[in-house]
PDB file of C-alpha atoms in Angstrom:
ATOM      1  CA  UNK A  30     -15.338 248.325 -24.307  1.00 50.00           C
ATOM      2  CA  UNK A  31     -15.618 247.612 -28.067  1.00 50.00           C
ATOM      3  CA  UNK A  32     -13.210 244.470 -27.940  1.00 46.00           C
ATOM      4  CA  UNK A  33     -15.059 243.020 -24.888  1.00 50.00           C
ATOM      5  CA  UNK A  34     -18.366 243.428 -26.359  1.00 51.00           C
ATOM      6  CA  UNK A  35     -17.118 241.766 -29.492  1.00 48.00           C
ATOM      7  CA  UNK A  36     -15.682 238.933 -27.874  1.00 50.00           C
ATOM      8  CA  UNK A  37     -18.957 237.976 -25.693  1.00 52.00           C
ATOM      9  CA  UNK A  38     -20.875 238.498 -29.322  1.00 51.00           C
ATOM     10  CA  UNK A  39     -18.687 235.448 -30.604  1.00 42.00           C
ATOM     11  CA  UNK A  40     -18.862 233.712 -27.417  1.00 47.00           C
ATOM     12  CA  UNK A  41     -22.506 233.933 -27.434  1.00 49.00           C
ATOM     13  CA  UNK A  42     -22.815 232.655 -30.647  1.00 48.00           C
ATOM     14  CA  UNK A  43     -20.466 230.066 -30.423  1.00 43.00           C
ATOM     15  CA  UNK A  44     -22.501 228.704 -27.553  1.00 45.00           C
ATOM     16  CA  UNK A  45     -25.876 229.304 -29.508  1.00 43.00           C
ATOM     17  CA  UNK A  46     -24.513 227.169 -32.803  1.00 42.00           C
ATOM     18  CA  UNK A  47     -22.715 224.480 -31.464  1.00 40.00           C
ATOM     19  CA  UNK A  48     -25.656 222.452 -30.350  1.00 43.00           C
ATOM     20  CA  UNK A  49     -27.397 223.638 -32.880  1.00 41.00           C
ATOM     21  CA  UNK A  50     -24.519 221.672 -34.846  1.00 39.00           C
ATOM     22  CA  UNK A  51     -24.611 218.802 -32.683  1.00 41.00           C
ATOM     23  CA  UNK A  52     -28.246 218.315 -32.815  1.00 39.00           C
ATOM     24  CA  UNK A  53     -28.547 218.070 -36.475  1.00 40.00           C
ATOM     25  CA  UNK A  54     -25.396 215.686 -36.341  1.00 37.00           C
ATOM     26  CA  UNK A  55     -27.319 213.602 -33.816  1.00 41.00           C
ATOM     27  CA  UNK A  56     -30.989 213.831 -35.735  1.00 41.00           C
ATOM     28  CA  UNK A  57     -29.337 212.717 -39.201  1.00 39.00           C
ATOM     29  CA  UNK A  58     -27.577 209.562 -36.807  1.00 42.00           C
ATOM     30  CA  UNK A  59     -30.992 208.425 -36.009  1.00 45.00           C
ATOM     31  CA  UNK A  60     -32.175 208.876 -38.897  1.00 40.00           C
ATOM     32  CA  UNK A  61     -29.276 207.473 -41.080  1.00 43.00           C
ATOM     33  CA  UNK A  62     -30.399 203.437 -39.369  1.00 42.00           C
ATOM     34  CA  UNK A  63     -34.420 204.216 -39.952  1.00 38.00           C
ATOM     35  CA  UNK A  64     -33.912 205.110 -43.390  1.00 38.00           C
ATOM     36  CA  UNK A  65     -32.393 201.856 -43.603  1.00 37.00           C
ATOM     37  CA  UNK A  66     -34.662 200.424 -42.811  1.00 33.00           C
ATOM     38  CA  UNK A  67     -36.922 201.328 -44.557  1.00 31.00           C
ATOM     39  CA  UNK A  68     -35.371 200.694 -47.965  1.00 35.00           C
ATOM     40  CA  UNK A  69     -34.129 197.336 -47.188  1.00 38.00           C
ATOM     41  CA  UNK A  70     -37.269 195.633 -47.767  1.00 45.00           C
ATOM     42  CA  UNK A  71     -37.945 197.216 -51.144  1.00 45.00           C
ATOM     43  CA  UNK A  72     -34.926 195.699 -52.233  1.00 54.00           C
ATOM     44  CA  UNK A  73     -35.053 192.154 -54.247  1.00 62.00           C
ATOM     45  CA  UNK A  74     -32.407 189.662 -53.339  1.00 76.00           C
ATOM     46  CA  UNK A  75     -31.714 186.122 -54.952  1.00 85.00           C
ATOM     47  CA  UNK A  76     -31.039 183.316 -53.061  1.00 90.00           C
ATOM     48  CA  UNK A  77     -29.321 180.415 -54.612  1.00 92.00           C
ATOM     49  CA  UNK A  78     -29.738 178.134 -51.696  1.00 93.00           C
ATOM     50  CA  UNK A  79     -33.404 177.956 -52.084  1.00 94.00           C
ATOM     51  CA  UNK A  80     -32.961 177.844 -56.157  1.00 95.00           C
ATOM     52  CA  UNK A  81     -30.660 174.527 -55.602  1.00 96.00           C
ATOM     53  CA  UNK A  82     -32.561 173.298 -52.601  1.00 95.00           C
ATOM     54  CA  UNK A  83     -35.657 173.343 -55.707  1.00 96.00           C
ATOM     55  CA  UNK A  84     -33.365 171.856 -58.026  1.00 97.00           C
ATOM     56  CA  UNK A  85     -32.242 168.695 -55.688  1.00 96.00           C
ATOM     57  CA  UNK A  86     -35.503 168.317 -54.736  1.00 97.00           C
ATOM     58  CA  UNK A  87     -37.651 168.269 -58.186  1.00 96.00           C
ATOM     59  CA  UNK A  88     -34.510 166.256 -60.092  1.00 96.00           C
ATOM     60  CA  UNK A  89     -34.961 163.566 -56.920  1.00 96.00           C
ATOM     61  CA  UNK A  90     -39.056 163.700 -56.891  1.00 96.00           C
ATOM     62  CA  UNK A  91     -38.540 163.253 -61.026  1.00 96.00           C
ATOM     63  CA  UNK A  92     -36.716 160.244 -60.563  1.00 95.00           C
ATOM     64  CA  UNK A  93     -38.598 158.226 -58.257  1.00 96.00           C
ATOM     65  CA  UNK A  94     -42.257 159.096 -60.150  1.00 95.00           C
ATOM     66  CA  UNK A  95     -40.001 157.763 -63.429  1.00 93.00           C
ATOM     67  CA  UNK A  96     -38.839 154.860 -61.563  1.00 93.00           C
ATOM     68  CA  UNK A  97     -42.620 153.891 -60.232  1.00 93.00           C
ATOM     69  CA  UNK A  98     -44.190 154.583 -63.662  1.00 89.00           C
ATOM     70  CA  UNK A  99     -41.568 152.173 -65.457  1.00 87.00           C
ATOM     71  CA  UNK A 100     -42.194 149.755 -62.960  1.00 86.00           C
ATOM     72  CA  UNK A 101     -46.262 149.801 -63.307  1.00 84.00           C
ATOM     73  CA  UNK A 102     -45.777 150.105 -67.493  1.00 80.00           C
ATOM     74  CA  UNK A 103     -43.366 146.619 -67.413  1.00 81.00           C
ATOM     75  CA  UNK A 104     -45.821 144.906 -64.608  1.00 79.00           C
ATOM     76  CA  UNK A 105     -48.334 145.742 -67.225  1.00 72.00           C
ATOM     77  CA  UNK A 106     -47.013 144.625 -70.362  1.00 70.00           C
ATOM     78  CA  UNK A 107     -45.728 141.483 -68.462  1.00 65.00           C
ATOM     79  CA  UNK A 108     -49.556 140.576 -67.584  1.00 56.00           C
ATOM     80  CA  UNK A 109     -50.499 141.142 -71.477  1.00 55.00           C
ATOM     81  CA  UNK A 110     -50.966 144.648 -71.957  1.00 51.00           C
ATOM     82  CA  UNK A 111     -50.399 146.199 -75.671  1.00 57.00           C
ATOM     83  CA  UNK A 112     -46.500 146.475 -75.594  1.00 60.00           C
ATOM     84  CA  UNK A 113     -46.967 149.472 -78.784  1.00 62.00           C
ATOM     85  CA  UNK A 114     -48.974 151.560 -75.877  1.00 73.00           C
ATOM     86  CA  UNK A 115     -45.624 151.064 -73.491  1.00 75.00           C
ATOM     87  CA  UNK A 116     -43.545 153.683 -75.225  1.00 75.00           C
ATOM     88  CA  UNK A 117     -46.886 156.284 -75.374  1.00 79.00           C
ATOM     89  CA  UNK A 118     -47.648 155.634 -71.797  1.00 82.00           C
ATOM     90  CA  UNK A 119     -44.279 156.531 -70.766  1.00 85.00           C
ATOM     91  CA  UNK A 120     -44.420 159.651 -72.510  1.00 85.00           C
ATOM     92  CA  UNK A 121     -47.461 160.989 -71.046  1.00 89.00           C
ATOM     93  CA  UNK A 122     -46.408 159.953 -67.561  1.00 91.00           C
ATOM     94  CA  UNK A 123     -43.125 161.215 -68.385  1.00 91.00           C
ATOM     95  CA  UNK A 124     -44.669 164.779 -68.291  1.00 93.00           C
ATOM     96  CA  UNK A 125     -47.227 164.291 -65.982  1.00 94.00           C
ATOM     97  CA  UNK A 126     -44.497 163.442 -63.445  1.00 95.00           C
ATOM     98  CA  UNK A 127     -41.953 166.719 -64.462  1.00 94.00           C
ATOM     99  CA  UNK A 128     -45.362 168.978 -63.686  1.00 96.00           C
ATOM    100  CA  UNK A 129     -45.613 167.321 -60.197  1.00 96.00           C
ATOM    101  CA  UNK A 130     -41.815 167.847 -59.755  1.00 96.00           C
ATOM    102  CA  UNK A 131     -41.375 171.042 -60.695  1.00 96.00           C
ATOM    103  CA  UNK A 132     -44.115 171.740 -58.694  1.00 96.00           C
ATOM    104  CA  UNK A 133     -42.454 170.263 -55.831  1.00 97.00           C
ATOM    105  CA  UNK A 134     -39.519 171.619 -56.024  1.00 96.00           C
ATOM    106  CA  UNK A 135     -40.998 175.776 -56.599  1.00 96.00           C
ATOM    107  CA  UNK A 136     -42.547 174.533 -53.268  1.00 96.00           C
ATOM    108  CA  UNK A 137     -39.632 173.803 -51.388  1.00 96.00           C
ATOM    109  CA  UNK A 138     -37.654 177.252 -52.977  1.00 94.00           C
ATOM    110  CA  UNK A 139     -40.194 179.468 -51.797  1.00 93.00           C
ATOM    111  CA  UNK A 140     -40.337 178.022 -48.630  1.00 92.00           C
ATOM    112  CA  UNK A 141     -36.944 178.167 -47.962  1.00 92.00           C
ATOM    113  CA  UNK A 142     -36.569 181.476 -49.553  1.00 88.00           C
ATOM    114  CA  UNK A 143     -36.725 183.579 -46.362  1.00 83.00           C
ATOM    115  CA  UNK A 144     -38.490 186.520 -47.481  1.00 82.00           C
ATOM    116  CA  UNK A 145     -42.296 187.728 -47.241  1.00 82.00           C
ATOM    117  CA  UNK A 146     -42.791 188.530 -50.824  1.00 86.00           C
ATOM    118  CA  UNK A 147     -44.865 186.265 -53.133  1.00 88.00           C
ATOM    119  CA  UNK A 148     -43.483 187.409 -56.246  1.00 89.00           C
ATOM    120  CA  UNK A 149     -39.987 186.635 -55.004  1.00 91.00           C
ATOM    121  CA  UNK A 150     -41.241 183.058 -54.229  1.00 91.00           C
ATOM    122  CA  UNK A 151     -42.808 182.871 -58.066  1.00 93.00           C
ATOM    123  CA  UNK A 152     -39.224 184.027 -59.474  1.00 93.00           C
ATOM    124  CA  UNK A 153     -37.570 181.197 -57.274  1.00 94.00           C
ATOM    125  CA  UNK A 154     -40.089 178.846 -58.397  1.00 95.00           C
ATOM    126  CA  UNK A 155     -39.579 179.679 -61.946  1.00 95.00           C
ATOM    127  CA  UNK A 156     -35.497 179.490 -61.491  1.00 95.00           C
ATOM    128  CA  UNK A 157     -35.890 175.921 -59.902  1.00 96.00           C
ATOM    129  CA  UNK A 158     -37.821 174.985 -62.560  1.00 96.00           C
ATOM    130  CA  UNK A 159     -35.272 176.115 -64.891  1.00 96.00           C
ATOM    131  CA  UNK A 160     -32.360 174.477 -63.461  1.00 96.00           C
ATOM    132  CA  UNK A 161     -33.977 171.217 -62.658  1.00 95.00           C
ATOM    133  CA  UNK A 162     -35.207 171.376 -66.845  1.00 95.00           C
ATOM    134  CA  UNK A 163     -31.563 172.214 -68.010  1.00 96.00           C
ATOM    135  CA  UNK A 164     -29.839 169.179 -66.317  1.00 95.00           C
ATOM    136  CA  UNK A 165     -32.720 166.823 -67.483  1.00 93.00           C
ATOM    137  CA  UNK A 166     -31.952 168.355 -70.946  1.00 92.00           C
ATOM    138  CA  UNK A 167     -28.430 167.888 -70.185  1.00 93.00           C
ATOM    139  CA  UNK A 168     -28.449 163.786 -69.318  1.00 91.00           C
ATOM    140  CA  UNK A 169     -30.810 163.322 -72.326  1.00 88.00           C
ATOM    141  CA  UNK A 170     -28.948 164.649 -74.799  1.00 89.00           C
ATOM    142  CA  UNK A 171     -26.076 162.195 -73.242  1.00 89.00           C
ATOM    143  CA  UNK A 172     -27.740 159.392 -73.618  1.00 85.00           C
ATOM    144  CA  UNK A 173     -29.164 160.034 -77.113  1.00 80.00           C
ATOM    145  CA  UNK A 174     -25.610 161.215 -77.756  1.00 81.00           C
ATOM    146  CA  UNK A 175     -24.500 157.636 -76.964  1.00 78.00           C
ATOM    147  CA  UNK A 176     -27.283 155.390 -78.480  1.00 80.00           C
ATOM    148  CA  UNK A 177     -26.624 157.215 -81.705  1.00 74.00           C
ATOM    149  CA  UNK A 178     -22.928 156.882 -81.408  1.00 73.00           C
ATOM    150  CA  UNK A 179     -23.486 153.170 -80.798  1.00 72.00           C
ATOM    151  CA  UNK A 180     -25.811 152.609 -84.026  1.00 65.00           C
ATOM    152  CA  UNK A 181     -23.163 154.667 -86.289  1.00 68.00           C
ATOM    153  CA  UNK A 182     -20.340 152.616 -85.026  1.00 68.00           C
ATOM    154  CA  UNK A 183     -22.725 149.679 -85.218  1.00 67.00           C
ATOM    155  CA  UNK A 184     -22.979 150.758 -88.957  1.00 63.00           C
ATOM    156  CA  UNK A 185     -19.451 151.008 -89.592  1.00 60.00           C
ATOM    157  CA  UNK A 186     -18.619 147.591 -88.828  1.00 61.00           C
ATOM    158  CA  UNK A 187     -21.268 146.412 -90.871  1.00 56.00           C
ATOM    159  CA  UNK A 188     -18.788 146.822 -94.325  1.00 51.00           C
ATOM    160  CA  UNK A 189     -16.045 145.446 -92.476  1.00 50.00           C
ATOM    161  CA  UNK A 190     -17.489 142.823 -91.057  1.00 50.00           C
ATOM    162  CA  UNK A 191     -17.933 142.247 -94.633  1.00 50.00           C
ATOM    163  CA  UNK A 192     -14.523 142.869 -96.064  1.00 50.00           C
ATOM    164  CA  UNK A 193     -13.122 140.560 -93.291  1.00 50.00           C
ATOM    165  CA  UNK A 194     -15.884 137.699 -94.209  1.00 49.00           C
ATOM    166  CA  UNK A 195     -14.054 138.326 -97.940  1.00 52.00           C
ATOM    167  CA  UNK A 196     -10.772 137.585 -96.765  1.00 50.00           C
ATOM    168  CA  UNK A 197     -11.504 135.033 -94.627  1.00 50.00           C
ATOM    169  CA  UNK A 198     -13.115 132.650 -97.662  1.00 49.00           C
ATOM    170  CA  UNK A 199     -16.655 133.050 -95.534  1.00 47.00           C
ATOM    171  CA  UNK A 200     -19.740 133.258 -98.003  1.00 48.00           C
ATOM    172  CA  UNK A 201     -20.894 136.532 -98.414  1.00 46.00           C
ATOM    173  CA  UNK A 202     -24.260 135.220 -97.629  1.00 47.00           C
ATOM    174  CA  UNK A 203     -23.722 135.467 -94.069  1.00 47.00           C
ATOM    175  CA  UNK A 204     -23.009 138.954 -93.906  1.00 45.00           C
ATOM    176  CA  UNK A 205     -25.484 140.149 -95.623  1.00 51.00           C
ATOM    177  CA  UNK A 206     -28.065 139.961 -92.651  1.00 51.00           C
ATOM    178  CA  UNK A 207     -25.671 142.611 -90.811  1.00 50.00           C
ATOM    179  CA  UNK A 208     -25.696 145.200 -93.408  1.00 52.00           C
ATOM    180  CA  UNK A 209     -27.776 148.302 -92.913  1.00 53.00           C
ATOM    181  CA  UNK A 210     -30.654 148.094 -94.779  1.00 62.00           C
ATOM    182  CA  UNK A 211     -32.711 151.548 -95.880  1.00 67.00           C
ATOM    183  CA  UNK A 212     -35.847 152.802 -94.240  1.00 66.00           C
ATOM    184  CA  UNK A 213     -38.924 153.137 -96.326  1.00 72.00           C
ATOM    185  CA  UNK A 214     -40.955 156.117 -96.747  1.00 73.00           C
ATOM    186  CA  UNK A 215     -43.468 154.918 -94.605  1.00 72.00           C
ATOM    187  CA  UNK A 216     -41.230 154.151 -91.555  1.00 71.00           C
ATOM    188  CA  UNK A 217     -39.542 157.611 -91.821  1.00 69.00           C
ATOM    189  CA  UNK A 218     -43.264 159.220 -91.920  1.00 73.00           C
ATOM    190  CA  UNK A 219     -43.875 157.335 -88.936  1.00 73.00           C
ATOM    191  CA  UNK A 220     -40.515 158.524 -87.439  1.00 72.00           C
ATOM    192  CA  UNK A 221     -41.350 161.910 -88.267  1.00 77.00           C
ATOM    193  CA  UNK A 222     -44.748 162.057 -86.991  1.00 76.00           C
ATOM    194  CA  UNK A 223     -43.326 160.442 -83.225  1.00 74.00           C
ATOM    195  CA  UNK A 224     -41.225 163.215 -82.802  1.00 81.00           C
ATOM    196  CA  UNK A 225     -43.194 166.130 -83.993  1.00 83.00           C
ATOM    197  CA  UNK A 226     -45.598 164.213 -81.149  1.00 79.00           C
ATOM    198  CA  UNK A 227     -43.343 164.246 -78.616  1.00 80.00           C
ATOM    199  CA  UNK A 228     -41.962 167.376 -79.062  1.00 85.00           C
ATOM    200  CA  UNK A 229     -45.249 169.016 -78.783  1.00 89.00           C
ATOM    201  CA  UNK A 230     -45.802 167.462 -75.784  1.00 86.00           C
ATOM    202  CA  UNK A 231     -43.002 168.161 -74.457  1.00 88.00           C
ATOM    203  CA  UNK A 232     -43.604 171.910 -74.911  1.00 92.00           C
ATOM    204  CA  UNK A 233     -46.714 171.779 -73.430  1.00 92.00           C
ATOM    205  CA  UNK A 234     -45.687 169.874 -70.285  1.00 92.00           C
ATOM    206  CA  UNK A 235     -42.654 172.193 -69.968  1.00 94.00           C
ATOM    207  CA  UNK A 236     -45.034 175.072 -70.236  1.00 95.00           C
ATOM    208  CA  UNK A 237     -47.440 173.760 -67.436  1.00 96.00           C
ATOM    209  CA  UNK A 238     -43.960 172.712 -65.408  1.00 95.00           C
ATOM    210  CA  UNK A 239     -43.337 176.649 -64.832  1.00 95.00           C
ATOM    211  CA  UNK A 240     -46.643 177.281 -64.264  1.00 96.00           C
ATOM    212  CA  UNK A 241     -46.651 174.821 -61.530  1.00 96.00           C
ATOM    213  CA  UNK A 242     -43.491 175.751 -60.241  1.00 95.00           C
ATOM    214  CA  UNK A 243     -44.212 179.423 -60.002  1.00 95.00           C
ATOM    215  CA  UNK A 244     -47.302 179.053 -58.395  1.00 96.00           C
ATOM    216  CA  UNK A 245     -45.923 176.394 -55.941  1.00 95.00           C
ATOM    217  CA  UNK A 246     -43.143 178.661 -54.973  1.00 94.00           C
ATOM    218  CA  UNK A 247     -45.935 181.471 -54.455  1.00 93.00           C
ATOM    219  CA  UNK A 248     -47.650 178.907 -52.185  1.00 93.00           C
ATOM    220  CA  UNK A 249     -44.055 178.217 -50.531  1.00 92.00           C
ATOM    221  CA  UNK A 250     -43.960 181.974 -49.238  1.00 92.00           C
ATOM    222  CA  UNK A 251     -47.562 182.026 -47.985  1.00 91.00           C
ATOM    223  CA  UNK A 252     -46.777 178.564 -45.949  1.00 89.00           C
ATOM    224  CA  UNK A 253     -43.502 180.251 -44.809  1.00 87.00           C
ATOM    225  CA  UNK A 254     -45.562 183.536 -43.852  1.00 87.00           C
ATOM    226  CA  UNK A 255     -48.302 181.579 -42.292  1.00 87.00           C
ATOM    227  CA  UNK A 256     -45.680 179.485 -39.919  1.00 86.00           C
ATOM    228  CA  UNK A 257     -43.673 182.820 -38.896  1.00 82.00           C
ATOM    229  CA  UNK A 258     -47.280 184.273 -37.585  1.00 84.00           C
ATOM    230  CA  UNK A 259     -48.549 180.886 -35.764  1.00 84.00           C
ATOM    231  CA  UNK A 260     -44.508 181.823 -34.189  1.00 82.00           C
ATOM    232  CA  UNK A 261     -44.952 184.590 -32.877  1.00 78.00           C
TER     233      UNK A 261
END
């Protein structure tokens, strides 16, 4: 009678923990997909696509404000305009346009950015910003690169253009005019003070180019939140 009792004891309980079993193995299932969820938007995720969509965009809006305000400037001087206000007019519409581009383009990240959170829309803007600064950086330093090249090899051929004139029997009179001559101290004051100028102005548009850019890409997710809602 022992045995018998023993065994219905273990049967009992076998039948009194196994769905006990399955129902926790069921309860942390469902639960496993909610808890999911509900981390996955705390997360922050980068999205490149929207950080080169901001890029292509602000490089191409930077290049056609250039191209309009170097039109206007030449129509200008052409008509009889002060031709020593060309290179300071540039300048300031130089920056004026980056501002409006970067703006622009932190726009068009946050927009395309897919996500309701402004602060990921400022970070985009702010990354657009930066790429669309490092590859103007980039081509300017090119260019300077090779207009400075150009004036040191220009240089260099000055004393053998010279030499040559020797051998040749030409008078050295007509080589002078092609040697390089020195800069005074006034022109190299004047030098200095156009790029301390420019480079301060630079800064500051650069600094007002982020701000732009973040706020427009703030703006970007706000437009993108406000379209999802009209939607739905």
């Amino acid at each position: 009678m022992t045995m018998h009792e023993d065994d219905r004891q273990v049967r009992s309980s076998m039948t009194h923990t196994a769905p006990g079993r399955t129902a926790s193995v069921e309860s942390t299932r469902d639960m496993g997909p909610a808890s999911d969820l509900m981390v996955a938007p705390a997360g922050w995720r980068l999205s490149w696509g929207a950080v080169f969509a901001g890029v292509i965009v602000a490089l191409a809006v930077h290049l056609v404000l250039n191209l309009l305000g170097i039109g206007i400037g030449l129509a200008g001087a052409r008509t009889g305009a002060g031709m020593e206000w060309l290179g300071t007019g540039f300048g300031i519409w130089w920056t004026i346009a980056g501002i409006i581009a970067a703006a622009v383009g932190g726009w068009i990240a946050g927009r395309t950015l897919g996500s309701a959170d402004r602060s990921d829309g400022m970070i985009h803007g702010l990354l657009s910003w930066a790429g669309a600064t490092l590859v103007v950086a980039f081509l300017l330093t090119t260019a300077a690169g090779g207009i400075l090249g150009a004036g040191m090899q220009q240089q260099a051929m000055g004393p053998l253009g010279e030499i040559t004139g020797q051998a040749g029997g030409a008078p050295q009179q007509q080589q002078q005019p092609g040697q390089p001559q020195q800069p005074s101290q006034q022109q190299v004051e004047q030098a200095a003070g156009a790029i301390s100028g420019a480079a301060i102005v630079s800064f500051v548009g650069l600094l007002l180019g982020a701000a732009a850019a973040a706020y427009a890409g703030r703006a970007g997710v706000t437009a993108a939140r406000r379209a999802l809602q009209e939607a739905i």
